[in-house]
């Protein structure tokens, strides 16, 4: 069964008190979610334990981290392991966000190792991919994203793939207000699904959740989510406001 998901990526926003308030506000406005229509809130690490405690009573609402380290433990000052994330009650982790790839030099190899660490600790991975503007302008975005998916995920077996959600986030659309058109999103999502089909077969392709991310907001969520291969969104800016986030959740529930 393919799930739709709306995931909020808070990035480095909200102090602890503000974050707790935002989770409470989201809980207040969140309509009834379903097993196949879920929400994941991804605050900074320091909010995770409190946020997880707050959402535990709400069905189909989960928390996730925005990153984790690939090693299990040790002398990695400032880092957080997948096991630590799991111990907060979080169930998901975002791996390979374009900001991590760019500002923290996370290579495909590191991202594959982080994905392994997350899966072996029982976390679901929201694996991000997406091309920069110059690649889109050159028209080679399909190959670019294909390389990211192959390098990050194709070492996994079919069972492991069940715990992967893919998020397609064209870098030129992140935080810019410039959303990919629903046609651009659908084309890339269909391409990603065909890659999964070729490597893992029909059922895996049919079941995998592929999110769109990049300036998704209440006013465009419905059009994006109604594309056949768009199974929800990874939401940055609009996840920082409970009313906007709720509008996007409502668009998912209306599908
Ligand atoms: P945005 O960010 O919604 O603010 O464009 C999306 C993301 O980076 O996940």
Coordinates of N, CA and C and ligand atoms in Angstrom, one line a residue:
X1 N 0.8 -1.2 0.0 CA 0.0 0.0 0.0 C 0.9 1.3 0.0
X2 N 0.6 2.1 -1.0 CA 1.5 3.4 -1.0 C 0.9 4.4 -0.1
X3 N 1.8 5.0 0.7 CA 1.3 6.0 1.7 C 1.6 7.4 1.2
X4 N 0.7 8.3 1.5 CA 1.0 9.7 1.3 C 1.6 10.2 2.6
X5 N 2.5 11.2 2.5 CA 3.1 11.7 3.7 C 3.3 13.2 3.5
X6 N 3.0 14.0 4.5 CA 3.5 15.4 4.6 C 4.5 15.5 5.7
X7 N 5.7 15.9 5.4 CA 6.8 15.9 6.4 C 7.2 17.4 6.5
X8 N 7.4 17.9 7.7 CA 7.8 19.2 8.0 C 9.3 19.2 8.3
X9 N 10.1 19.9 7.5 CA 11.5 20.1 7.8 C 11.8 21.5 8.4
X10 N 11.9 21.5 9.7 CA 12.1 22.9 10.3 C 13.4 23.5 10.1
X11 N 14.4 22.7 9.6 CA 15.8 23.2 9.4 C 16.2 23.8 10.8
X12 N 17.1 24.9 10.8 CA 17.6 25.4 12.0 C 16.7 26.6 12.5
X13 N 15.5 26.3 12.8 CA 14.5 27.3 13.2 C 13.8 26.8 14.5
X14 N 13.4 27.8 15.3 CA 12.7 27.6 16.6 C 13.6 27.2 17.7
X15 N 13.5 28.0 18.8 CA 14.2 27.5 20.0 C 13.3 26.4 20.7
X16 N 13.7 25.8 21.8 CA 13.0 24.7 22.3 C 11.6 25.1 22.7
X17 N 11.4 26.2 23.4 CA 10.0 26.6 23.8 C 9.1 26.9 22.6
X18 N 9.7 27.6 21.6 CA 8.9 27.9 20.4 C 8.6 26.6 19.7
X19 N 9.5 25.6 19.7 CA 9.3 24.4 19.0 C 8.2 23.6 19.6
X20 N 8.2 23.5 20.9 CA 7.2 22.8 21.7 C 5.8 23.4 21.4
X21 N 5.8 24.7 21.4 CA 4.5 25.4 21.1 C 4.0 25.0 19.7
X22 N 4.9 25.0 18.7 CA 4.5 24.7 17.4 C 4.0 23.3 17.2
X23 N 4.6 22.4 17.9 CA 4.1 21.0 17.9 C 2.7 21.0 18.5
X24 N 2.5 21.7 19.6 CA 1.1 21.7 20.2 C 0.1 22.3 19.2
X25 N 0.6 23.4 18.6 CA -0.4 24.1 17.6 C -0.7 23.1 16.4
X26 N 0.3 22.4 16.0 CA 0.1 21.4 14.9 C -0.9 20.4 15.3
X27 N -0.7 19.9 16.6 CA -1.6 18.8 17.1 C -3.0 19.3 17.2
X28 N -3.2 20.6 17.5 CA -4.5 21.1 17.7 C -5.3 21.2 16.4
X29 N -4.5 21.6 15.3 CA -5.2 21.8 14.1 C -5.2 20.6 13.2
X30 N -4.5 19.5 13.6 CA -4.4 18.4 12.7 C -5.6 17.6 12.7
X31 N -6.2 17.4 11.5 CA -7.4 16.5 11.4 C -7.0 15.1 11.6
X32 N -8.0 14.2 11.5 CA -7.6 12.8 11.7 C -6.8 12.3 10.5
X33 N -5.7 11.8 10.9 CA -4.8 11.2 9.8 C -5.1 9.7 9.7
X34 N -4.5 9.1 8.7 CA -4.9 7.7 8.4 C -3.6 6.9 8.2
X35 N -3.7 5.6 8.2 CA -2.5 4.8 8.1 C -1.8 5.1 6.7
X36 N -2.6 5.5 5.7 CA -2.0 5.8 4.4 C -1.9 7.3 4.1
X37 N -2.1 8.1 5.2 CA -2.0 9.5 5.1 C -1.4 10.1 6.4
X38 N -0.1 10.1 6.4 CA 0.7 10.4 7.6 C 1.4 11.7 7.6
X39 N 1.7 12.2 8.8 CA 2.5 13.4 9.0 C 3.8 13.1 9.8
X40 N 4.9 13.7 9.4 CA 6.1 13.6 10.1 C 6.7 15.0 10.4
X41 N 7.0 15.3 11.6 CA 7.5 16.6 12.0 C 9.0 16.4 12.3
X42 N 9.9 17.1 11.6 CA 11.3 17.0 11.7 C 11.9 18.3 12.3
X43 N 12.0 18.4 13.6 CA 12.5 19.6 14.2 C 14.0 19.4 14.4
X44 N 14.8 20.4 14.9 CA 16.2 20.1 15.3 C 16.3 19.0 16.3
X45 N 17.5 18.5 16.4 CA 17.8 17.4 17.4 C 17.3 17.7 18.8
X46 N 17.5 18.9 19.3 CA 17.3 19.1 20.7 C 15.8 19.1 21.0
X47 N 14.9 19.3 20.0 CA 13.5 19.2 20.2 C 12.9 17.8 20.2
X48 N 13.7 16.9 19.7 CA 13.1 15.6 19.3 C 12.4 14.8 20.4
X49 N 13.1 14.7 21.6 CA 12.5 13.9 22.7 C 11.2 14.6 23.1
X50 N 11.2 15.9 23.3 CA 9.9 16.5 23.8 C 8.9 16.4 22.7
X51 N 9.2 16.6 21.4 CA 8.2 16.6 20.3 C 7.7 15.2 20.2
X52 N 8.6 14.2 20.4 CA 8.1 12.8 20.2 C 7.1 12.4 21.3
X53 N 7.4 12.9 22.5 CA 6.5 12.7 23.7 C 5.1 13.3 23.4
X54 N 5.1 14.5 22.8 CA 3.8 15.2 22.5 C 3.0 14.5 21.5
X55 N 3.7 13.9 20.5 CA 2.9 13.3 19.3 C 2.5 11.9 19.6
X56 N 3.1 11.3 20.6 CA 2.9 9.8 20.8 C 1.5 9.4 20.8
X57 N 0.6 10.2 21.4 CA -0.8 9.8 21.5 C -1.6 10.0 20.2
X58 N -1.0 10.6 19.2 CA -1.7 11.0 18.0 C -1.4 9.9 16.9
X59 N -2.4 9.2 16.4 CA -2.1 8.2 15.4 C -1.6 8.8 14.1
X60 N -0.6 8.1 13.5 CA -0.1 8.4 12.2 C 0.6 9.8 12.1
X61 N 1.0 10.3 13.3 CA 1.8 11.5 13.3 C 3.1 11.1 14.0
X62 N 4.2 11.4 13.3 CA 5.5 10.9 13.8 C 6.5 12.1 13.8
X63 N 7.7 11.8 14.4 CA 8.8 12.7 14.4 C 10.0 12.1 13.8
X64 N 10.8 13.0 13.2 CA 12.0 12.6 12.6 C 13.1 13.6 12.8
X65 N 14.4 13.1 12.6 CA 15.5 14.0 12.7 C 15.8 14.5 11.3
X66 N 16.7 15.5 11.2 CA 17.0 16.1 9.9 C 18.4 15.5 9.4
X67 N 19.0 14.7 10.2 CA 20.3 14.2 9.8 C 20.7 13.1 10.9
X68 N 21.7 12.3 10.6 CA 22.3 11.5 11.7 C 23.7 11.2 11.2
X69 N 24.5 10.7 12.1 CA 25.9 10.3 11.8 C 25.9 8.9 11.3
X70 N 26.9 8.5 10.5 CA 26.9 7.1 10.0 C 27.6 6.1 11.0
X71 N 28.4 6.7 11.9 CA 29.0 5.8 12.9 C 28.1 5.5 14.1
X72 N 28.3 4.4 14.8 CA 27.4 4.1 15.9 C 27.7 4.9 17.1
X73 N 28.9 5.2 17.4 CA 29.3 6.0 18.6 C 30.8 6.4 18.4
X74 N 31.2 7.2 19.4 CA 32.7 7.5 19.4 C 33.0 9.0 19.4
X75 N 34.2 9.3 19.1 CA 34.8 10.6 19.2 C 34.4 11.5 18.0
X76 N 33.2 11.9 17.9 CA 32.7 12.7 16.8 C 31.9 13.9 17.3
X77 N 32.7 14.8 17.9 CA 32.2 15.9 18.6 C 31.1 16.6 17.8
X78 N 29.9 16.8 18.5 CA 28.8 17.6 17.9 C 27.9 16.7 17.0
X79 N 28.2 15.5 16.9 CA 27.4 14.6 16.0 C 26.3 13.8 16.8
X80 N 25.4 13.2 16.2 CA 24.3 12.5 16.8 C 24.1 11.2 16.0
X81 N 24.1 10.1 16.7 CA 24.0 8.8 16.0 C 22.5 8.4 15.7
X82 N 22.3 7.5 14.8 CA 21.0 7.0 14.5 C 20.3 6.4 15.7
X83 N 21.1 5.7 16.5 CA 20.6 5.0 17.7 C 20.1 6.1 18.7
X84 N 20.8 7.2 18.8 CA 20.4 8.3 19.7 C 19.1 8.9 19.2
X85 N 19.0 9.1 17.9 CA 17.7 9.6 17.3 C 16.6 8.6 17.7
X86 N 16.8 7.4 17.4 CA 15.7 6.4 17.7 C 15.3 6.4 19.2
X87 N 16.3 6.6 20.1 CA 16.0 6.6 21.5 C 15.1 7.8 22.0
X88 N 15.0 8.8 21.2 CA 14.1 9.9 21.5 C 12.6 9.6 21.3
X89 N 12.4 8.5 20.5 CA 11.0 8.2 20.1 C 10.8 8.5 18.7
X90 N 11.8 9.2 18.0 CA 11.6 9.5 16.6 C 11.6 8.2 15.8
X91 N 10.9 8.3 14.6 CA 10.8 7.1 13.8 C 11.4 7.3 12.4
X92 N 11.8 8.6 12.1 CA 12.2 8.9 10.7 C 13.5 9.7 10.8
X93 N 14.2 9.8 9.7 CA 15.4 10.7 9.6 C 15.5 11.1 8.1
X94 N 15.7 12.4 7.9 CA 16.0 12.9 6.6 C 17.4 12.7 6.3
X95 N 17.7 12.1 5.2 CA 19.1 11.9 4.8 C 19.4 12.5 3.4
X96 N 20.5 13.3 3.3 CA 20.8 13.8 2.0 C 20.1 15.0 1.5
X97 N 19.6 15.8 2.5 CA 19.0 17.1 2.0 C 20.1 17.9 1.3
X98 N 19.7 18.7 0.3 CA 20.7 19.4 -0.5 C 21.5 20.4 0.3
X99 N 20.9 20.9 1.4 CA 21.7 21.8 2.3 C 22.8 21.0 3.0
X100 N 22.6 19.7 3.3 CA 23.6 18.9 3.9 C 24.7 18.6 2.9
X101 N 24.2 18.2 1.7 CA 25.2 17.9 0.6 C 26.1 19.1 0.3
X102 N 25.5 20.3 0.3 CA 26.2 21.5 -0.2 C 27.1 22.1 1.0
X103 N 26.4 22.4 2.1 CA 27.1 23.1 3.2 C 28.0 22.2 4.0
X104 N 27.7 20.9 4.1 CA 28.5 20.0 4.9 C 29.2 18.9 4.2
X105 N 29.3 19.2 2.8 CA 30.0 18.3 2.0 C 29.7 16.8 2.1
X106 N 28.4 16.5 2.2 CA 28.0 15.1 2.4 C 28.0 14.5 1.0
X107 N 28.9 13.5 0.8 CA 29.0 12.8 -0.4 C 28.0 11.7 -0.6
X108 N 27.8 11.2 -1.8 CA 27.0 10.0 -2.0 C 27.4 8.9 -1.1
X109 N 28.7 8.7 -0.9 CA 29.2 7.6 -0.1 C 28.8 7.7 1.3
X110 N 28.9 8.9 1.9 CA 28.5 9.2 3.2 C 27.0 9.0 3.4
X111 N 26.2 9.4 2.4 CA 24.8 9.3 2.5 C 24.3 7.8 2.5
X112 N 25.0 7.0 1.7 CA 24.7 5.6 1.7 C 25.0 5.0 3.0
X113 N 26.1 5.4 3.7 CA 26.5 4.9 5.0 C 25.5 5.4 6.1
X114 N 25.0 6.7 5.9 CA 24.0 7.2 6.9 C 22.7 6.4 6.8
X115 N 22.3 6.2 5.5 CA 21.1 5.4 5.3 C 21.2 4.0 5.9
X116 N 22.3 3.4 5.8 CA 22.5 2.1 6.4 C 22.4 2.2 7.9
X117 N 23.0 3.2 8.5 CA 23.0 3.4 10.0 C 21.6 3.6 10.4
X118 N 20.8 4.4 9.7 CA 19.4 4.7 10.1 C 18.6 3.4 10.0
X119 N 18.7 2.7 8.9 CA 17.9 1.5 8.7 C 18.2 0.4 9.8
X120 N 19.5 0.3 10.1 CA 19.9 -0.8 11.0 C 19.5 -0.4 12.4
X121 N 19.1 0.9 12.7 CA 18.5 1.2 13.9 C 17.0 1.4 13.9
X122 N 16.4 0.8 12.8 CA 14.9 0.8 12.8 C 14.3 2.1 12.4
X123 N 15.0 3.0 11.9 CA 14.4 4.3 11.4 C 14.0 4.2 10.0
X124 N 12.9 5.0 9.6 CA 12.6 5.2 8.3 C 13.4 6.3 7.7
X125 N 13.8 6.2 6.5 CA 14.7 7.2 5.9 C 13.9 8.0 4.8
X126 N 14.0 9.3 5.0 CA 13.4 10.2 3.9 C 14.7 10.7 3.1
X127 N 14.9 10.0 2.0 CA 16.1 10.2 1.2 C 15.9 11.3 0.2
X128 N 16.7 12.4 0.3 CA 16.5 13.5 -0.6 C 17.4 13.5 -1.9
X129 N 16.8 13.9 -3.0 CA 17.6 14.1 -4.2 C 17.0 15.3 -4.9
X130 N 17.8 15.8 -5.9 CA 17.3 16.9 -6.6 C 18.4 17.7 -7.3
X131 N 18.1 18.3 -8.4 CA 19.2 19.0 -9.2 C 19.3 20.5 -8.9
X132 N 20.5 21.0 -9.1 CA 20.7 22.5 -9.1 C 20.2 23.1 -10.4
X133 N 20.0 24.4 -10.4 CA 19.5 25.1 -11.5 C 20.2 24.9 -12.8
X134 N 21.6 24.9 -12.7 CA 22.3 24.7 -14.0 C 22.1 23.4 -14.7
X135 N 21.8 22.4 -13.9 CA 21.5 21.1 -14.4 C 20.1 21.1 -15.1
X136 N 19.2 21.7 -14.4 CA 17.8 21.9 -15.0 C 17.9 22.6 -16.3
X137 N 18.7 23.7 -16.3 CA 18.8 24.5 -17.5 C 19.4 23.7 -18.6
X138 N 20.3 22.8 -18.3 CA 21.0 22.0 -19.3 C 20.1 20.8 -19.7
X139 N 19.0 20.6 -19.0 CA 18.1 19.5 -19.4 C 18.6 18.1 -19.0
X140 N 19.6 18.1 -18.1 CA 20.1 16.7 -17.7 C 19.7 16.3 -16.3
X141 N 18.6 16.8 -15.9 CA 18.1 16.6 -14.5 C 17.8 15.1 -14.3
X142 N 17.3 14.4 -15.3 CA 17.0 13.0 -15.0 C 18.2 12.1 -14.7
X143 N 19.3 12.4 -15.5 CA 20.5 11.6 -15.2 C 21.1 12.0 -13.9
X144 N 21.1 13.3 -13.5 CA 21.6 13.8 -12.3 C 20.9 13.1 -11.1
X145 N 19.6 13.1 -11.1 CA 18.9 12.5 -10.0 C 19.1 10.9 -10.0
X146 N 19.2 10.4 -11.2 CA 19.4 8.9 -11.3 C 20.7 8.5 -10.6
X147 N 21.7 9.3 -10.8 CA 23.0 9.0 -10.1 C 22.9 9.1 -8.6
X148 N 22.1 10.1 -8.1 CA 22.0 10.3 -6.7 C 21.2 9.1 -6.1
X149 N 20.2 8.6 -6.8 CA 19.4 7.5 -6.3 C 20.2 6.2 -6.3
X150 N 20.9 6.0 -7.4 CA 21.7 4.8 -7.5 C 22.8 4.7 -6.4
X151 N 23.5 5.9 -6.2 CA 24.6 5.9 -5.3 C 24.1 5.8 -3.8
X152 N 22.9 6.4 -3.6 CA 22.4 6.4 -2.2 C 21.6 5.2 -1.8
X153 N 20.9 4.6 -2.7 CA 19.9 3.6 -2.3 C 20.1 2.2 -3.0
X154 N 20.7 2.1 -4.1 CA 20.6 0.9 -4.9 C 21.4 -0.3 -4.3
X155 N 22.2 0.0 -3.2 CA 22.8 -1.1 -2.5 C 21.9 -1.8 -1.6
X156 N 20.7 -1.2 -1.3 CA 19.8 -1.8 -0.4 C 19.0 -3.0 -1.0
X157 N 18.6 -3.9 -0.1 CA 17.7 -5.0 -0.6 C 16.3 -4.5 -0.6
X158 N 15.4 -5.4 -1.1 CA 14.0 -5.0 -1.2 C 13.3 -4.8 0.1
X159 N 13.7 -5.6 1.1 CA 13.1 -5.4 2.4 C 13.5 -4.0 3.0
X160 N 14.8 -3.7 2.8 CA 15.3 -2.4 3.3 C 14.5 -1.2 2.6
X161 N 14.3 -1.4 1.3 CA 13.6 -0.4 0.6 C 12.2 0.0 1.1
X162 N 11.6 -1.0 1.8 CA 10.3 -0.7 2.4 C 10.3 0.4 3.4
X163 N 11.5 0.7 3.9 CA 11.6 1.8 5.0 C 12.2 3.0 4.4
X164 N 12.2 3.1 3.1 CA 12.7 4.3 2.4 C 11.5 5.1 1.8
X165 N 11.6 6.4 2.0 CA 10.7 7.4 1.3 C 11.7 8.3 0.5
X166 N 11.3 8.5 -0.7 CA 12.2 9.4 -1.5 C 11.6 10.8 -1.5
X167 N 12.4 11.8 -1.4 CA 11.9 13.2 -1.5 C 12.7 13.9 -2.7
X168 N 11.9 14.2 -3.7 CA 12.5 15.0 -4.8 C 12.4 16.5 -4.6
X169 N 13.6 17.1 -4.4 CA 13.6 18.5 -4.1 C 14.5 19.3 -5.1
X170 N 14.0 19.8 -6.2 CA 14.8 20.6 -7.1 C 15.4 21.8 -6.3
X171 N 16.7 21.9 -6.3 CA 17.4 22.9 -5.4 C 16.9 24.3 -5.8
X172 N 16.6 24.6 -7.1 CA 16.2 25.9 -7.5 C 14.8 26.3 -6.9
X173 N 14.1 25.3 -6.4 CA 12.8 25.6 -5.8 C 12.8 25.7 -4.3
X174 N 13.9 25.4 -3.7 CA 13.9 25.3 -2.2 C 14.1 26.7 -1.6
X175 N 13.1 27.1 -0.9 CA 13.2 28.4 -0.2 C 13.2 29.6 -1.1
X176 N 12.9 29.4 -2.4 CA 13.0 30.5 -3.4 C 11.6 31.1 -3.8
X177 N 10.6 30.3 -3.4 CA 9.2 30.7 -3.8 C 8.9 30.2 -5.2
X178 N 9.9 29.7 -5.9 CA 9.7 29.2 -7.2 C 9.5 27.7 -7.2
X179 N 8.2 27.3 -7.2 CA 7.9 25.9 -7.2 C 8.1 25.2 -8.5
X180 N 8.4 24.0 -8.6 CA 8.4 23.2 -9.8 C 6.9 23.2 -10.3
X181 N 6.7 23.3 -11.5 CA 5.3 23.1 -12.0 C 4.9 21.7 -11.7
X182 N 3.6 21.5 -11.7 CA 3.1 20.1 -11.4 C 3.6 19.2 -12.5
X183 N 3.7 19.7 -13.7 CA 4.2 18.8 -14.8 C 5.7 18.4 -14.6
X184 N 6.5 19.4 -14.2 CA 7.9 19.1 -13.9 C 8.0 18.1 -12.8
X185 N 7.2 18.3 -11.7 CA 7.3 17.4 -10.6 C 6.8 16.0 -11.0
X186 N 5.7 15.9 -11.7 CA 5.2 14.6 -12.1 C 6.2 13.9 -13.0
X187 N 6.8 14.6 -14.0 CA 7.8 14.0 -14.9 C 9.0 13.4 -14.1
X188 N 9.5 14.1 -13.1 CA 10.6 13.6 -12.4 C 10.2 12.4 -11.5
X189 N 9.0 12.6 -10.8 CA 8.6 11.5 -10.0 C 8.3 10.2 -10.7
X190 N 7.8 10.3 -12.0 CA 7.6 9.2 -12.8 C 8.9 8.5 -13.2
X191 N 9.9 9.4 -13.4 CA 11.2 8.9 -13.7 C 11.8 8.1 -12.5
X192 N 11.7 8.7 -11.4 CA 12.2 8.1 -10.2 C 11.5 6.7 -10.0
X193 N 10.2 6.7 -10.2 CA 9.5 5.5 -10.0 C 9.9 4.4 -11.0
X194 N 10.2 4.9 -12.2 CA 10.7 3.9 -13.2 C 12.1 3.3 -12.8
X195 N 12.9 4.2 -12.2 CA 14.2 3.7 -11.8 C 14.0 2.6 -10.7
X196 N 13.1 2.8 -9.8 CA 12.8 1.8 -8.7 C 12.3 0.5 -9.4
X197 N 11.4 0.7 -10.4 CA 10.8 -0.4 -11.1 C 11.9 -1.3 -11.7
X198 N 12.8 -0.6 -12.4 CA 13.8 -1.4 -13.1 C 14.7 -2.1 -12.2
X199 N 15.0 -1.6 -11.0 CA 15.9 -2.2 -10.1 C 15.3 -3.2 -9.1
X200 N 14.0 -2.8 -8.7 CA 13.4 -3.6 -7.6 C 12.1 -4.3 -8.0
X201 N 11.6 -3.9 -9.2 CA 10.3 -4.5 -9.7 C 9.1 -3.7 -9.5
X202 N 8.0 -4.2 -10.0 CA 6.7 -3.5 -10.1 C 6.2 -3.1 -8.7
X203 N 6.1 -4.1 -7.8 CA 5.5 -3.9 -6.5 C 6.2 -2.8 -5.7
X204 N 7.6 -2.9 -5.7 CA 8.4 -1.9 -5.0 C 8.1 -0.5 -5.6
X205 N 8.0 -0.4 -6.9 CA 7.8 0.9 -7.6 C 6.4 1.4 -7.2
X206 N 5.4 0.5 -7.2 CA 4.1 0.9 -6.9 C 3.9 1.4 -5.4
X207 N 4.7 0.8 -4.5 CA 4.5 1.0 -3.1 C 5.3 2.2 -2.6
X208 N 6.4 2.5 -3.2 CA 7.3 3.5 -2.6 C 6.7 4.9 -2.7
X209 N 6.9 5.6 -1.6 CA 6.3 7.0 -1.4 C 7.4 8.0 -1.9
X210 N 7.0 8.9 -2.9 CA 7.9 9.9 -3.4 C 7.3 11.2 -3.2
X211 N 8.0 12.0 -2.3 CA 7.5 13.3 -1.9 C 8.1 14.4 -2.8
X212 N 7.4 15.5 -3.0 CA 7.9 16.7 -3.6 C 8.3 17.7 -2.6
X213 N 9.4 18.4 -2.8 CA 9.8 19.5 -1.8 C 10.3 20.7 -2.6
X214 N 10.0 21.9 -2.1 CA 10.5 23.1 -2.7 C 9.4 24.1 -2.9
X215 N 9.3 25.0 -1.9 CA 8.3 26.1 -2.0 C 6.8 25.5 -2.1
X216 N 6.6 24.4 -1.5 CA 5.3 23.8 -1.4 C 4.5 24.6 -0.3
X217 N 3.3 25.0 -0.6 CA 2.5 25.8 0.3 C 1.0 25.4 0.2
X218 N 0.1 25.9 1.0 CA -1.3 25.6 0.9 C -1.8 25.8 -0.5
X219 N -1.4 26.9 -1.1 CA -2.0 27.3 -2.4 C -1.6 26.4 -3.6
X220 N -0.5 25.7 -3.4 CA -0.1 24.8 -4.6 C -0.1 23.3 -4.2
X221 N -0.3 23.0 -2.9 CA -0.2 21.6 -2.5 C -1.2 20.7 -3.2
X222 N -2.4 21.2 -3.4 CA -3.5 20.4 -3.9 C -3.1 20.0 -5.4
X223 N -2.6 21.0 -6.2 CA -2.3 20.7 -7.6 C -1.1 19.7 -7.6
X224 N -0.1 19.9 -6.8 CA 1.1 19.0 -6.8 C 0.7 17.6 -6.3
X225 N -0.1 17.5 -5.2 CA -0.4 16.2 -4.7 C -1.4 15.4 -5.5
X226 N -2.1 16.1 -6.5 CA -3.0 15.4 -7.3 C -2.3 14.7 -8.5
X227 N -1.0 15.0 -8.7 CA -0.2 14.3 -9.7 C -0.1 12.8 -9.3
X228 N -0.3 11.9 -10.3 CA -0.3 10.5 -9.9 C 0.9 9.9 -9.2
X229 N 2.1 10.5 -9.5 CA 3.3 10.0 -8.8 C 3.8 10.9 -7.7
X230 N 3.1 11.9 -7.3 CA 3.5 12.7 -6.2 C 2.7 12.3 -5.0
X231 N 3.4 11.8 -4.0 CA 2.7 11.2 -2.8 C 2.8 12.0 -1.5
X232 N 2.8 13.3 -1.7 CA 2.9 14.2 -0.6 C 4.1 15.1 -0.7
X233 N 4.5 15.8 0.4 CA 5.5 16.8 0.3 C 6.5 16.8 1.5
X234 N 7.7 17.3 1.2 CA 8.7 17.6 2.3 C 8.7 19.2 2.3
X235 N 8.2 19.7 3.5 CA 7.9 21.1 3.5 C 8.8 21.9 4.4
X236 N 9.5 22.9 3.9 CA 10.4 23.7 4.7 C 9.6 24.9 5.4
X237 N 9.7 26.0 4.7 CA 9.2 27.3 5.3 C 7.8 27.2 5.8
X238 N 6.9 26.5 5.0 CA 5.5 26.5 5.4 C 5.2 25.5 6.5
X239 N 6.2 24.8 7.0 CA 6.0 23.9 8.1 C 6.2 24.6 9.4
X240 N 6.7 25.9 9.4 CA 7.0 26.6 10.6 C 5.8 27.4 11.1
X241 N 4.7 27.3 10.4 CA 3.5 28.0 10.8 C 2.3 26.9 10.8
X242 N 1.7 26.8 11.9 CA 0.7 25.7 12.1 C -0.4 25.8 11.1
X243 N -0.9 27.0 10.8 CA -2.0 27.2 9.9 C -1.6 26.7 8.4
X244 N -0.4 27.2 8.0 CA 0.0 26.8 6.7 C 0.3 25.3 6.6
X245 N 0.9 24.7 7.6 CA 1.2 23.3 7.6 C -0.1 22.5 7.6
X246 N -1.1 23.0 8.3 CA -2.4 22.4 8.3 C -3.0 22.4 7.0
X247 N -2.9 23.6 6.3 CA -3.4 23.7 4.9 C -2.9 22.6 4.0
X248 N -1.6 22.4 4.2 CA -0.9 21.4 3.3 C -1.4 19.9 3.7
X249 N -1.5 19.7 5.0 CA -2.0 18.4 5.4 C -3.5 18.2 4.9
X250 N -4.2 19.3 4.9 CA -5.6 19.2 4.4 C -5.6 18.8 2.9
X251 N -4.6 19.4 2.2 CA -4.5 19.0 0.7 C -4.2 17.5 0.6
X252 N -3.4 17.0 1.5 CA -3.1 15.6 1.4 C -4.4 14.7 1.7
X253 N -5.1 15.1 2.8 CA -6.2 14.4 3.2 C -7.4 14.4 2.1
X254 N -7.3 15.5 1.3 CA -8.4 15.6 0.3 C -8.1 14.7 -1.0
X255 N -6.9 14.1 -1.0 CA -6.6 13.3 -2.3 C -7.3 12.0 -2.2
Ligands
LIG1 P1 11.0 25.0 1.3 O1 12.1 23.9 1.7 O2 9.6 24.4 1.5 O3 11.2 26.1 2.3 O4 11.3 25.4 -0.1 C1 11.9 22.6 1.4 C2 13.0 21.8 1.9 O5 14.2 22.2 1.9 O6 12.8 20.6 2.5

